[in-house]
Coordinates of C-alpha atoms and ligand atoms in Angstrom, one line a residue:
X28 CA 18.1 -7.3 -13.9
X29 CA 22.0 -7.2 -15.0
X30 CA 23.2 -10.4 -14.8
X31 CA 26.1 -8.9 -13.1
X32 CA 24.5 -8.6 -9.8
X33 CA 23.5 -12.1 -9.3
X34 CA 27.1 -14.2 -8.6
X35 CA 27.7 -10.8 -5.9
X36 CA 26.6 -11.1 -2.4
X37 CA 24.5 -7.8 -1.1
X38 CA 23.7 -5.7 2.2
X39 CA 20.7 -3.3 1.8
X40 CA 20.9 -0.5 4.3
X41 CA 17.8 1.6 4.8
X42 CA 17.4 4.6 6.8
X43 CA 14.2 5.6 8.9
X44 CA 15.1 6.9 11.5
X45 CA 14.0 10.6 10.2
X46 CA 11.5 12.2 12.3
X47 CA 9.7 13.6 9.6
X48 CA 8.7 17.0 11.1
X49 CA 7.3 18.3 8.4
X50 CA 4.4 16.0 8.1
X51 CA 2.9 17.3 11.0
X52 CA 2.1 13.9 12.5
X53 CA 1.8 11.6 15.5
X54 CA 2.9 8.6 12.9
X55 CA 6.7 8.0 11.7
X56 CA 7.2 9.4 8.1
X57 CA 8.3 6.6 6.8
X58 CA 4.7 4.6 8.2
X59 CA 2.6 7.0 5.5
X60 CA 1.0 5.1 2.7
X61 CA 1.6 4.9 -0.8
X62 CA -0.5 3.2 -2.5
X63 CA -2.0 1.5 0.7
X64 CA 1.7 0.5 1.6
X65 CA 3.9 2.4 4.0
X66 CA 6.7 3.7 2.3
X67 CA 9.1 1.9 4.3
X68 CA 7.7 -1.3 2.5
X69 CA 7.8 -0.1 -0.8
X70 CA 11.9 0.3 -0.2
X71 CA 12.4 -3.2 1.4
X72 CA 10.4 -4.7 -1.2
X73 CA 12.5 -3.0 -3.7
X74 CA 15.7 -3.8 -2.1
X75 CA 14.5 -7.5 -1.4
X76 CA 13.6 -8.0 -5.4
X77 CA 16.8 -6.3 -6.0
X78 CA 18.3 -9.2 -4.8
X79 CA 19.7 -7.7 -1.1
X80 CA 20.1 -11.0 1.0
X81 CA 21.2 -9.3 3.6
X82 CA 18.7 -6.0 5.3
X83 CA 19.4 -3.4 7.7
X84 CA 16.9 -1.5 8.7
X85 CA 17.8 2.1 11.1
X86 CA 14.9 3.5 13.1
X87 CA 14.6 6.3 15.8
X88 CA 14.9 5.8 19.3
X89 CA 11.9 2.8 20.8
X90 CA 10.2 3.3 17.3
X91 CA 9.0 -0.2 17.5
X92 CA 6.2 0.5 15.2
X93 CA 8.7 1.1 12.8
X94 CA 10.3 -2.1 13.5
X95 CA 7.4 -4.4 13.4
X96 CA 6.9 -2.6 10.2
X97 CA 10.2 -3.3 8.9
X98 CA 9.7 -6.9 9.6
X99 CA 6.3 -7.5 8.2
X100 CA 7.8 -6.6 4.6
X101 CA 11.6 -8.6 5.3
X102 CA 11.1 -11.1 8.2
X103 CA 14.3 -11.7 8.4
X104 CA 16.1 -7.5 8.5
X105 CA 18.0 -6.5 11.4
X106 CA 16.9 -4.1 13.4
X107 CA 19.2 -1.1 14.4
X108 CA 18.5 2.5 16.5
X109 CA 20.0 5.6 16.3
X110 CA 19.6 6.9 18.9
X111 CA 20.7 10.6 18.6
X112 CA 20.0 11.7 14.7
X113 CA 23.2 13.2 13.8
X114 CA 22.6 12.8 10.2
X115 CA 22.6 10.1 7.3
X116 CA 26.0 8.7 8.0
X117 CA 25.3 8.6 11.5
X118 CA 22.5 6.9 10.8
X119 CA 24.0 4.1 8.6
X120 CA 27.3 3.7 11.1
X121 CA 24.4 2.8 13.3
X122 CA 24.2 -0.1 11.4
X123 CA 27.9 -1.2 11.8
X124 CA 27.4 -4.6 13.1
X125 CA 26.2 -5.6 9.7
X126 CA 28.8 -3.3 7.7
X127 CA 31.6 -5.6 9.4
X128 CA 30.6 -8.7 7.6
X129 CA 32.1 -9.7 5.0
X130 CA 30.0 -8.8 1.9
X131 CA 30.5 -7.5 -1.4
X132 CA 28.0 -4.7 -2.2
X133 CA 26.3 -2.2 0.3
X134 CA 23.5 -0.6 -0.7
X135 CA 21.8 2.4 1.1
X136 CA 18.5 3.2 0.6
X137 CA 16.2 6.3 2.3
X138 CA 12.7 4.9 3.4
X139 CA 11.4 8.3 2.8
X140 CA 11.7 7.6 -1.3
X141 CA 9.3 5.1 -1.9
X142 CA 9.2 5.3 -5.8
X143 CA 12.3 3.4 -6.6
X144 CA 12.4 0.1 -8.1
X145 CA 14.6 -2.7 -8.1
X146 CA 16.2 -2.2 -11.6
X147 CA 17.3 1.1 -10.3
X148 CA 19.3 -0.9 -7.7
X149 CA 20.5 -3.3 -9.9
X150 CA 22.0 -0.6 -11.9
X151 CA 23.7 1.4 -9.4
X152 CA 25.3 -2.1 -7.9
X153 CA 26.3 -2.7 -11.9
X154 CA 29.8 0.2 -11.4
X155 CA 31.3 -2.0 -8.5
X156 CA 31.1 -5.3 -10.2
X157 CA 33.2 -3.3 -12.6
X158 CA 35.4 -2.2 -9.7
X159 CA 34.3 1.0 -8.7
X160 CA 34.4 2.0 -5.2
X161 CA 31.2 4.1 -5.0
X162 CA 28.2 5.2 -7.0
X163 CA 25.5 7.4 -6.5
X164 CA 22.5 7.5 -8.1
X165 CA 21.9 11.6 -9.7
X166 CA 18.8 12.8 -11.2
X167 CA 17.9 16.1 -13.1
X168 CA 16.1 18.2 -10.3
X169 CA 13.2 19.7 -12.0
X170 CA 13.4 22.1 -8.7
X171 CA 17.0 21.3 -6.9
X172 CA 15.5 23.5 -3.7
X173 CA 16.6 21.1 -0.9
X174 CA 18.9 18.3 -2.4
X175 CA 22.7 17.4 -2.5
X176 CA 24.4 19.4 -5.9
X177 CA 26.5 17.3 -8.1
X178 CA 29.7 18.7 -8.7
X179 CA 32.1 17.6 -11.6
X180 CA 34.9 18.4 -13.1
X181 CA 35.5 17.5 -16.7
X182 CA 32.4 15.0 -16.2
X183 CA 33.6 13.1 -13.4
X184 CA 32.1 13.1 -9.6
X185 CA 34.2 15.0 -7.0
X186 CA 31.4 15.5 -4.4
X187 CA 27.6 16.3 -2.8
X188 CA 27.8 19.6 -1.5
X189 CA 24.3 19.7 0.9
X190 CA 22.0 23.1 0.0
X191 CA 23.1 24.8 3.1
X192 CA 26.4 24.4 1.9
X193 CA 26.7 24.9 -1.7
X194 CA 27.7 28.0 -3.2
X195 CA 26.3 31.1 -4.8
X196 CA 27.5 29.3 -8.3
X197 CA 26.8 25.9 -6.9
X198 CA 22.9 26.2 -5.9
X199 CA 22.2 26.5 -9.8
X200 CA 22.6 22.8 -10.3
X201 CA 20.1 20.5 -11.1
X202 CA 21.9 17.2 -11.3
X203 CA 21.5 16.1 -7.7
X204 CA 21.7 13.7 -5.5
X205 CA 19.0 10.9 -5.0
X206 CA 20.0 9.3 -1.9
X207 CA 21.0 6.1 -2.9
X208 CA 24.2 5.1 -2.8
X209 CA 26.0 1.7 -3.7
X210 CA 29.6 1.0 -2.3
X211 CA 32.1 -1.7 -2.0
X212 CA 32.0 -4.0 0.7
X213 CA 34.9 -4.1 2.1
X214 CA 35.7 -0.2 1.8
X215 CA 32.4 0.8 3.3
X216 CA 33.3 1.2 6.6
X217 CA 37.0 3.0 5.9
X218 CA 35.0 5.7 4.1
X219 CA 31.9 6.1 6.4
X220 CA 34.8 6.3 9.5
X221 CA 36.2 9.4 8.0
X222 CA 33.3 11.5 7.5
X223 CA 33.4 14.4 10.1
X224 CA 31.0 16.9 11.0
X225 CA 32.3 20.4 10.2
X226 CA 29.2 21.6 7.8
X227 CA 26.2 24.2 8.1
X228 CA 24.2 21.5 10.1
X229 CA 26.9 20.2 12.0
X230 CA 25.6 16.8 10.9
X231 CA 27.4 13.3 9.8
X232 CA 26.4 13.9 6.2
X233 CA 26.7 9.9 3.9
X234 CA 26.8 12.3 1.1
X235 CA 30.7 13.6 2.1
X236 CA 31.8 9.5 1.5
X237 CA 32.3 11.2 -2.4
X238 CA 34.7 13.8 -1.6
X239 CA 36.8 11.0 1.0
X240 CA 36.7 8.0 -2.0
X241 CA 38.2 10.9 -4.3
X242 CA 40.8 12.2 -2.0
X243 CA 41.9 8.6 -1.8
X244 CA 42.6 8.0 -5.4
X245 CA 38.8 6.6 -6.4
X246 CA 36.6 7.7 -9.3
X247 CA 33.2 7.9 -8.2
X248 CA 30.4 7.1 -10.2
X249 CA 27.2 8.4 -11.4
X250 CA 24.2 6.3 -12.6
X251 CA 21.6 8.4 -13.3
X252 CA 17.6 7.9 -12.7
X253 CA 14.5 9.8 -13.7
X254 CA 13.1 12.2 -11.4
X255 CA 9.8 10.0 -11.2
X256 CA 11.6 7.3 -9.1
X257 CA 13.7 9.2 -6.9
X258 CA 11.7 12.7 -5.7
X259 CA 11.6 12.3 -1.5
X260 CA 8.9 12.7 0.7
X261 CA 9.3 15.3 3.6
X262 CA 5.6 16.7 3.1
X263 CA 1.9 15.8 2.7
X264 CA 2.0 17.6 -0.8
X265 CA 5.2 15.6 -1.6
X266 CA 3.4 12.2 -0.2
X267 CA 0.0 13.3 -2.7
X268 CA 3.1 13.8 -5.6
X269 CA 4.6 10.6 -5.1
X270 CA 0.7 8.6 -4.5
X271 CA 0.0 10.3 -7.9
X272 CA 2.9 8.6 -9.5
X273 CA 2.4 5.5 -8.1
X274 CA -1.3 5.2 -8.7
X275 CA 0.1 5.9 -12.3
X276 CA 2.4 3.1 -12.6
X277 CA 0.1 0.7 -10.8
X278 CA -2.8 1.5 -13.7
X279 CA -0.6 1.3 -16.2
X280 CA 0.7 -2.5 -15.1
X281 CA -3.2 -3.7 -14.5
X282 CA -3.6 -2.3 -18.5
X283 CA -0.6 -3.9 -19.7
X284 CA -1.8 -7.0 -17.7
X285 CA -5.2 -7.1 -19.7
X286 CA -7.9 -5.1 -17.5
X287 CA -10.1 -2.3 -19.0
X288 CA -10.1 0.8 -17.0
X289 CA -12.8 2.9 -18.6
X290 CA -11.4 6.0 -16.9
X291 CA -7.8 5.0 -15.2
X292 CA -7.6 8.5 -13.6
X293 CA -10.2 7.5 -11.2
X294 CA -9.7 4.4 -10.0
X295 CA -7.9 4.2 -6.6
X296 CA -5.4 0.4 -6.7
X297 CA -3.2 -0.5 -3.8
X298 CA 0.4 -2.0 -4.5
X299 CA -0.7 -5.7 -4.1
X300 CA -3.8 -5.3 -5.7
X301 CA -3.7 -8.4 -8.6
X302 CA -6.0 -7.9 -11.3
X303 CA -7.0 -11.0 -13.8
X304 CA -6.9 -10.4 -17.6
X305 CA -10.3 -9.1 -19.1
X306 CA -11.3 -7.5 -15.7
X307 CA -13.5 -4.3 -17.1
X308 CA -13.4 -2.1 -14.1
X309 CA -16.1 1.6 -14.3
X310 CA -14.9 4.5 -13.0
X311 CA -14.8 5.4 -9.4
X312 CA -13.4 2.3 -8.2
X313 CA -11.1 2.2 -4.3
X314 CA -9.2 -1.0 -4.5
X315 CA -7.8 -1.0 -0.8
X316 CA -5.1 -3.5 0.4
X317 CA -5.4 -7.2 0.0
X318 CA -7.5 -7.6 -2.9
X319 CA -7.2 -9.8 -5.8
X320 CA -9.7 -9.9 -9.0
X321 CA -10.3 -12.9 -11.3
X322 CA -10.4 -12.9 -15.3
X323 CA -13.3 -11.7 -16.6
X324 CA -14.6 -10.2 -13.5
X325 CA -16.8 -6.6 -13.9
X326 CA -16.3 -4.1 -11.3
X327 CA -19.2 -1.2 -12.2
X328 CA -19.0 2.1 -10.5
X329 CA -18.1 3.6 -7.1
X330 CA -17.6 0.4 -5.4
X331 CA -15.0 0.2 -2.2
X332 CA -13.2 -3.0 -2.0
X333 CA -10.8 -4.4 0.7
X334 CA -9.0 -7.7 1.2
X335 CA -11.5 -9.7 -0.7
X336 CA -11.0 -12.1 -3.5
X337 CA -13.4 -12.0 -6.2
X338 CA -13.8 -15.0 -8.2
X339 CA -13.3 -15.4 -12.1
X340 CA -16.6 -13.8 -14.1
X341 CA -17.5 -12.0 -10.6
X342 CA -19.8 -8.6 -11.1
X343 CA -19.6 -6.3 -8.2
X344 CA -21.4 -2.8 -8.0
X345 CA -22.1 -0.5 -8.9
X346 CA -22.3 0.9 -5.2
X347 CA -21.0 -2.1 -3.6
X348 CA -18.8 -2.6 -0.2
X349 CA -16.7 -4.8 -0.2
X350 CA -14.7 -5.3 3.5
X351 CA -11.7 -7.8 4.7
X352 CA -12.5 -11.3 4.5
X353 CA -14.3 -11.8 1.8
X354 CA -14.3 -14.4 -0.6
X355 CA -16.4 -14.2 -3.7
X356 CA -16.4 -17.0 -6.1
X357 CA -16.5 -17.3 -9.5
X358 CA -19.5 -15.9 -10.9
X359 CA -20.9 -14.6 -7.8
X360 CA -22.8 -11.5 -8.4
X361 CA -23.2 -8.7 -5.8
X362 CA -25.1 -5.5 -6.6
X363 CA -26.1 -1.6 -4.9
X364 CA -25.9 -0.8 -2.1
X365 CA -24.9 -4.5 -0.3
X366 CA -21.8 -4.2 2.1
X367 CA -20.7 -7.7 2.8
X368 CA -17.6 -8.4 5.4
X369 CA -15.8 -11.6 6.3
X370 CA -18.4 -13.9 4.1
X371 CA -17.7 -16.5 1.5
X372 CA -20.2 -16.4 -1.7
X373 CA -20.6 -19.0 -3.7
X374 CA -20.2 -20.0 -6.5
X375 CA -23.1 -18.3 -9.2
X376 CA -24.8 -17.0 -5.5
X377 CA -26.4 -13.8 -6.0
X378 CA -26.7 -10.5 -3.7
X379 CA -28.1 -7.9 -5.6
X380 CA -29.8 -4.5 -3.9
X381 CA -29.2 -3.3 0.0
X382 CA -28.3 -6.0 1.8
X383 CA -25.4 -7.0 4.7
X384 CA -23.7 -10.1 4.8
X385 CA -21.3 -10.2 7.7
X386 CA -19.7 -13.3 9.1
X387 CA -21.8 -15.8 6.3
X388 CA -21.1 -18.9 4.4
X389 CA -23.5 -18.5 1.3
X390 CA -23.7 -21.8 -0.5
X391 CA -23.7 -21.8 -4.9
X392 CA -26.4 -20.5 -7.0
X393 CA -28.2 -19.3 -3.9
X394 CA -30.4 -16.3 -3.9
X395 CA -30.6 -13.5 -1.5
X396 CA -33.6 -10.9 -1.6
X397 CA -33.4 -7.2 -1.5
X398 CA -32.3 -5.8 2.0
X399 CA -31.3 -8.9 3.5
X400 CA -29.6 -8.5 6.6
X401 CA -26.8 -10.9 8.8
X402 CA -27.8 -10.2 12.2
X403 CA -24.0 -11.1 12.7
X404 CA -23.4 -9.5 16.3
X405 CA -25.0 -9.3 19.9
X406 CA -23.3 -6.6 21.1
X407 CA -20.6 -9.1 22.4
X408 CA -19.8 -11.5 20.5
X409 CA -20.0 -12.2 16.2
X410 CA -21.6 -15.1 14.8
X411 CA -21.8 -17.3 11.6
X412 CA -24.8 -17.5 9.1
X413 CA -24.8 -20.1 6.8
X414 CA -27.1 -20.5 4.1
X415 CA -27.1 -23.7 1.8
X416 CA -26.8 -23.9 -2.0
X417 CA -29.5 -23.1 -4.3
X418 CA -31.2 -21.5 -0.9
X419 CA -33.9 -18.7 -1.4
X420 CA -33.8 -16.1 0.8
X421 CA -37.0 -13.5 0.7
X422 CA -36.6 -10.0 0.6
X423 CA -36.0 -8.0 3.8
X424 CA -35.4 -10.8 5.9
X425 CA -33.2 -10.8 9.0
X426 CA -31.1 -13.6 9.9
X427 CA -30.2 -13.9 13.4
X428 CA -27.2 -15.4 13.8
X429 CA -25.9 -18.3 14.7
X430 CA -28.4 -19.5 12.4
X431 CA -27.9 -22.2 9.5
X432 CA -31.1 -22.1 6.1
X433 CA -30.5 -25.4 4.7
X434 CA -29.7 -26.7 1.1
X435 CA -32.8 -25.7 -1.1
X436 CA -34.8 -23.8 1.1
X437 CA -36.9 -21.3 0.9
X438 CA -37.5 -18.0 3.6
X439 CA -40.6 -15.7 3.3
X440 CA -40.4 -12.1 2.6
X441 CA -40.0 -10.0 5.8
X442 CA -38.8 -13.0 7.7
X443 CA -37.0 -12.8 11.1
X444 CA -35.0 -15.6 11.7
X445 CA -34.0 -16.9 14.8
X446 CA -33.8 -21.3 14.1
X447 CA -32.5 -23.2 11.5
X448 CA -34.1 -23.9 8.4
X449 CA -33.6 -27.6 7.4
X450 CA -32.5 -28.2 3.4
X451 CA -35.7 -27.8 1.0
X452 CA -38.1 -26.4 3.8
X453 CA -40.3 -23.3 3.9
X454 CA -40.0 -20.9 6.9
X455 CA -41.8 -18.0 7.3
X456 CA -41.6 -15.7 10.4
X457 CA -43.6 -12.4 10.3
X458 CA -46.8 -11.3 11.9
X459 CA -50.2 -12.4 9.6
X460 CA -51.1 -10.3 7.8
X461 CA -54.9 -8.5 9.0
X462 CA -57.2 -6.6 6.1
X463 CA -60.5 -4.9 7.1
X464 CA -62.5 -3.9 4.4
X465 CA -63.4 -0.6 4.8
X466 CA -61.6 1.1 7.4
X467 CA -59.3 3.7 5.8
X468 CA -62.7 5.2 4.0
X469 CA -64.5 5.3 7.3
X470 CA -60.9 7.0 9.4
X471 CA -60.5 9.6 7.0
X472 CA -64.3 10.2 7.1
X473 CA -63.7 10.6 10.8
X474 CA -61.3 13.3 10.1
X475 CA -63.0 15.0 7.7
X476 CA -61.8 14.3 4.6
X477 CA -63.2 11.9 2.1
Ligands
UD1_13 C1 19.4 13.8 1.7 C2 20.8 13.9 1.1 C3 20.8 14.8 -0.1 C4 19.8 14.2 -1.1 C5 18.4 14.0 -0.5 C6 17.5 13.2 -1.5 C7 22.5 13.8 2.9 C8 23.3 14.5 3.8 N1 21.7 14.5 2.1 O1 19.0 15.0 2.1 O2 22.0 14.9 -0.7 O3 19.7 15.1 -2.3 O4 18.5 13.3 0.7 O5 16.2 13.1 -1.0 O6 22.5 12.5 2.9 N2 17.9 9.8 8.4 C9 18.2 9.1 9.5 N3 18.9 9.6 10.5 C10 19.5 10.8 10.5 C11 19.2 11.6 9.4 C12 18.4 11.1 8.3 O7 17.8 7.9 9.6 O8 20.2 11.2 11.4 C13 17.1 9.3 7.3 C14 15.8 9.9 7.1 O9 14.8 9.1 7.8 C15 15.6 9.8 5.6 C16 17.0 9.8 5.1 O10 17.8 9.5 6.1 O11 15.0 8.6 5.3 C17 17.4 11.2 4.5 O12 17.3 12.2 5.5 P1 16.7 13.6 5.2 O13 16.8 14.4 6.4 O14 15.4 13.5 4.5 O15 17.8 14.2 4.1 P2 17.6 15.3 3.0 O16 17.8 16.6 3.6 O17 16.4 15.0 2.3
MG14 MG1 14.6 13.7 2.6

């Protein structure tokens, strides 16, 4: 990051208070995913690394969803509403409050561009600590269908004219506007004030604040980014665009970062998925949020994995389920077909074909059969299974829980559980086992067939 930026204080506004129509959905744009993240977090993180100390955050009218939102990624953001959406500079004058303390940069930000990074801030703040008034981050529009034009004379900035407005000789373009925008602190306000309305939308456009800072005497600058980090999202197909991109740079940083990725195009990672070095992961691998992976770990084919933590040397898969609240640790091994949820493995502890393990403690080095099941629920209420290190567990077993198997010990095949095991005893609970000699010859005589 510039070393600029540090000594200057910063204000990050970000806007999400769009409604988003053309996603066609009952949830705020700016609440999609990205990489298991809503997009609004992606910004605010971005903003907070950029080194903002200071967030604003505008959101619609009683979107407290997008609030709560807000403040799970920057505890500490204040909250504004627009209340009527009369357009971006509407939208950041909602913020006011914060614009009128003191502070040296602003920064605005639109929730609905998630793929922006922190060094992109950093360099569009870099203009103002040389004493410009404004800049404005451009890009080359592969397609400039829908964005603020660029316009320049003799290289320098004069204004954004919006699509609706530009020209016949305009609309050919393609350096356009991103959306973000850097400006000083203490002339924010006096250029947002004088932004009027008279346009083809009749809407408070932020984007006008070029052609005001000219008319007083300011050169605005450009800094310009690479399409990759600024295209918007105002569609599903846009949202799958920018998920492609992001799924892109995340497999790239768990390479760089030491993991294999046998076929990188098909594994699925979330933005806070960690990955150790000399991870090997197969192909057809969903990494949902919340998961982290230690060194040396192998995660074989088509396995789904949420908020767990899988311990150093781990093997997963392939076929394995992996749900919220689970805890592997090192060395663990879980195979096909087992869905565990909410369990701690231990240590060397093995689950390797068809079983569930919900709600569980599973103490080190302990064994569980083939289709093992954690009767974990009672149609109520969830409860805890523990089984004790070095433990034994026979295939196709149920374990009715609450229900403890000791330290050492060691459950028949077929089992159904219901009492404790103590450490280093046998239990076996199944029907005995009846053979008479005989009878299937004599039943299929009695129909016939030999
Ligand atoms: C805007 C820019 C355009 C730029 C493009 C980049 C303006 C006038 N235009 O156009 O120059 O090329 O982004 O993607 O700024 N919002 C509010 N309240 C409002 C209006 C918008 O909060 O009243 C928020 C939206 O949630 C969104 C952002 O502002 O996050 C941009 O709004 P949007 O309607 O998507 O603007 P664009 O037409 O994409
Ligand atoms: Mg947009």
């Amino acid at each position: 990051m510039p070393e600029t930026n540090t000594s200057r204080s910063c204000l990050a506004i970000v806007l999400a208070a769009g409604e988003g129509t053309r996603m066609r959905s009952d949830k705020p744009k700016v609440m999609h995913e990205i990489a298991g993240r809503p997009m609004l977090g992606h910004v605010l993180t971005a903003v907070r690394a950029a080194g903002a100390q200071r967030i604003a955050v505008v959101v619609g009218p009683d979107r407290i969803d997008v609030a709560d939102c807000a403040r799970s990624f920057a505890p500490d953001c204040a909250v504004f509403e627009q209340r009527d959406r009369l357009g971006t500079a509407h939208a950041v004058l909602a913020a006011r409050a914060a614009l009128e303390e003191p502070v040296d940069d602003v920064i605005i930000a639109f929730a609905d561009t998630p793929l922006i990074d922190a060094d992109i801030f950093a360099r569009l703040r870099e203009p103002l600590a040389d004493g410009a008034a404004l800049a404005i981050l451009g890009f080359e529009a592969f397609d400039p269908t829908g964005y603020g034009r660029l316009i320049l004379a003799n290289g320098v900035l004069q204004a954004i004219r919006e699509e609706k407005d530009a020209s016949i000789e305009e609309k050919p373009i393609s350096l356009c506007n991103a959306g973000l925008m850097a400006l000083r602190g203490d002339m924010a306000l006096g250029l947002l004030d004088a932004i009027g309305n008279a346009n083809a939308k009749g809407e408070y456009y932020l984007t006008d604040a070029v052609a005001i800072a000219v008319d007083r005497g300011h050169s605005p600058q450009v800094v310009r980014a690479r399409e990759q980090f600024v295209q918007g999202v105002n569609d599903r197909a846009q949202l799958a665009a920018a998920e492609a991109v992001m799924q892109e740079r995340l497999r790239a940083q768990a390479m760089a970062g030491g993991a294999t990725l046998i076929d990188p195009a098909s594994v699925h990672l979330s933005a806070d998925t960690v990955i150790g070095r000399d991870v090997v992961i197969e192909p057809n691998v969903f990494f949902g949020p919340g998961v982290s992976v230690g060194d040396n770990a192998v995660i074989h084919a088509f396995s789904h994995i949420e908020g767990t933590q899988i311990g150093a040397g781990a093997q997963i898969g392939p076929f394995a389920r992996l749900r919220p609240g689970t805890r592997l640790a090192e060395k663990a091994k879980v195979g096909n077909f087992v869905e565990i949820k909410k369990a701690q493995v231990g240590p060397g502890a093995k689950v390797n074909h068809l079983s569930y393990i919900g709600d569980a403690q599973i103490g080190a080095r302990a064994n569980i059969g083939a289709g093992t099941i954690t009767c974990n629920y009672d149609g109520f209420d969830k409860h805890l299974t523990r089984i004790g290190e070095g433990a034994f567990i026979g295939s196709n077993s149920a374990l009715v829980a609450p229900v403890t198997i000791g330290d050492g010990a060691y459950v028949g095949s077929g089992s159904v559980v219901t009492q404790d095991v103590p450490d280093d005893a046998l239990a076996i609970a199944r029907g005995r086992q009846h053979t008479k000699e005989g009878w299937a010859r004599d039943f299929r005589a009695s129909r016939g067939r030999r």
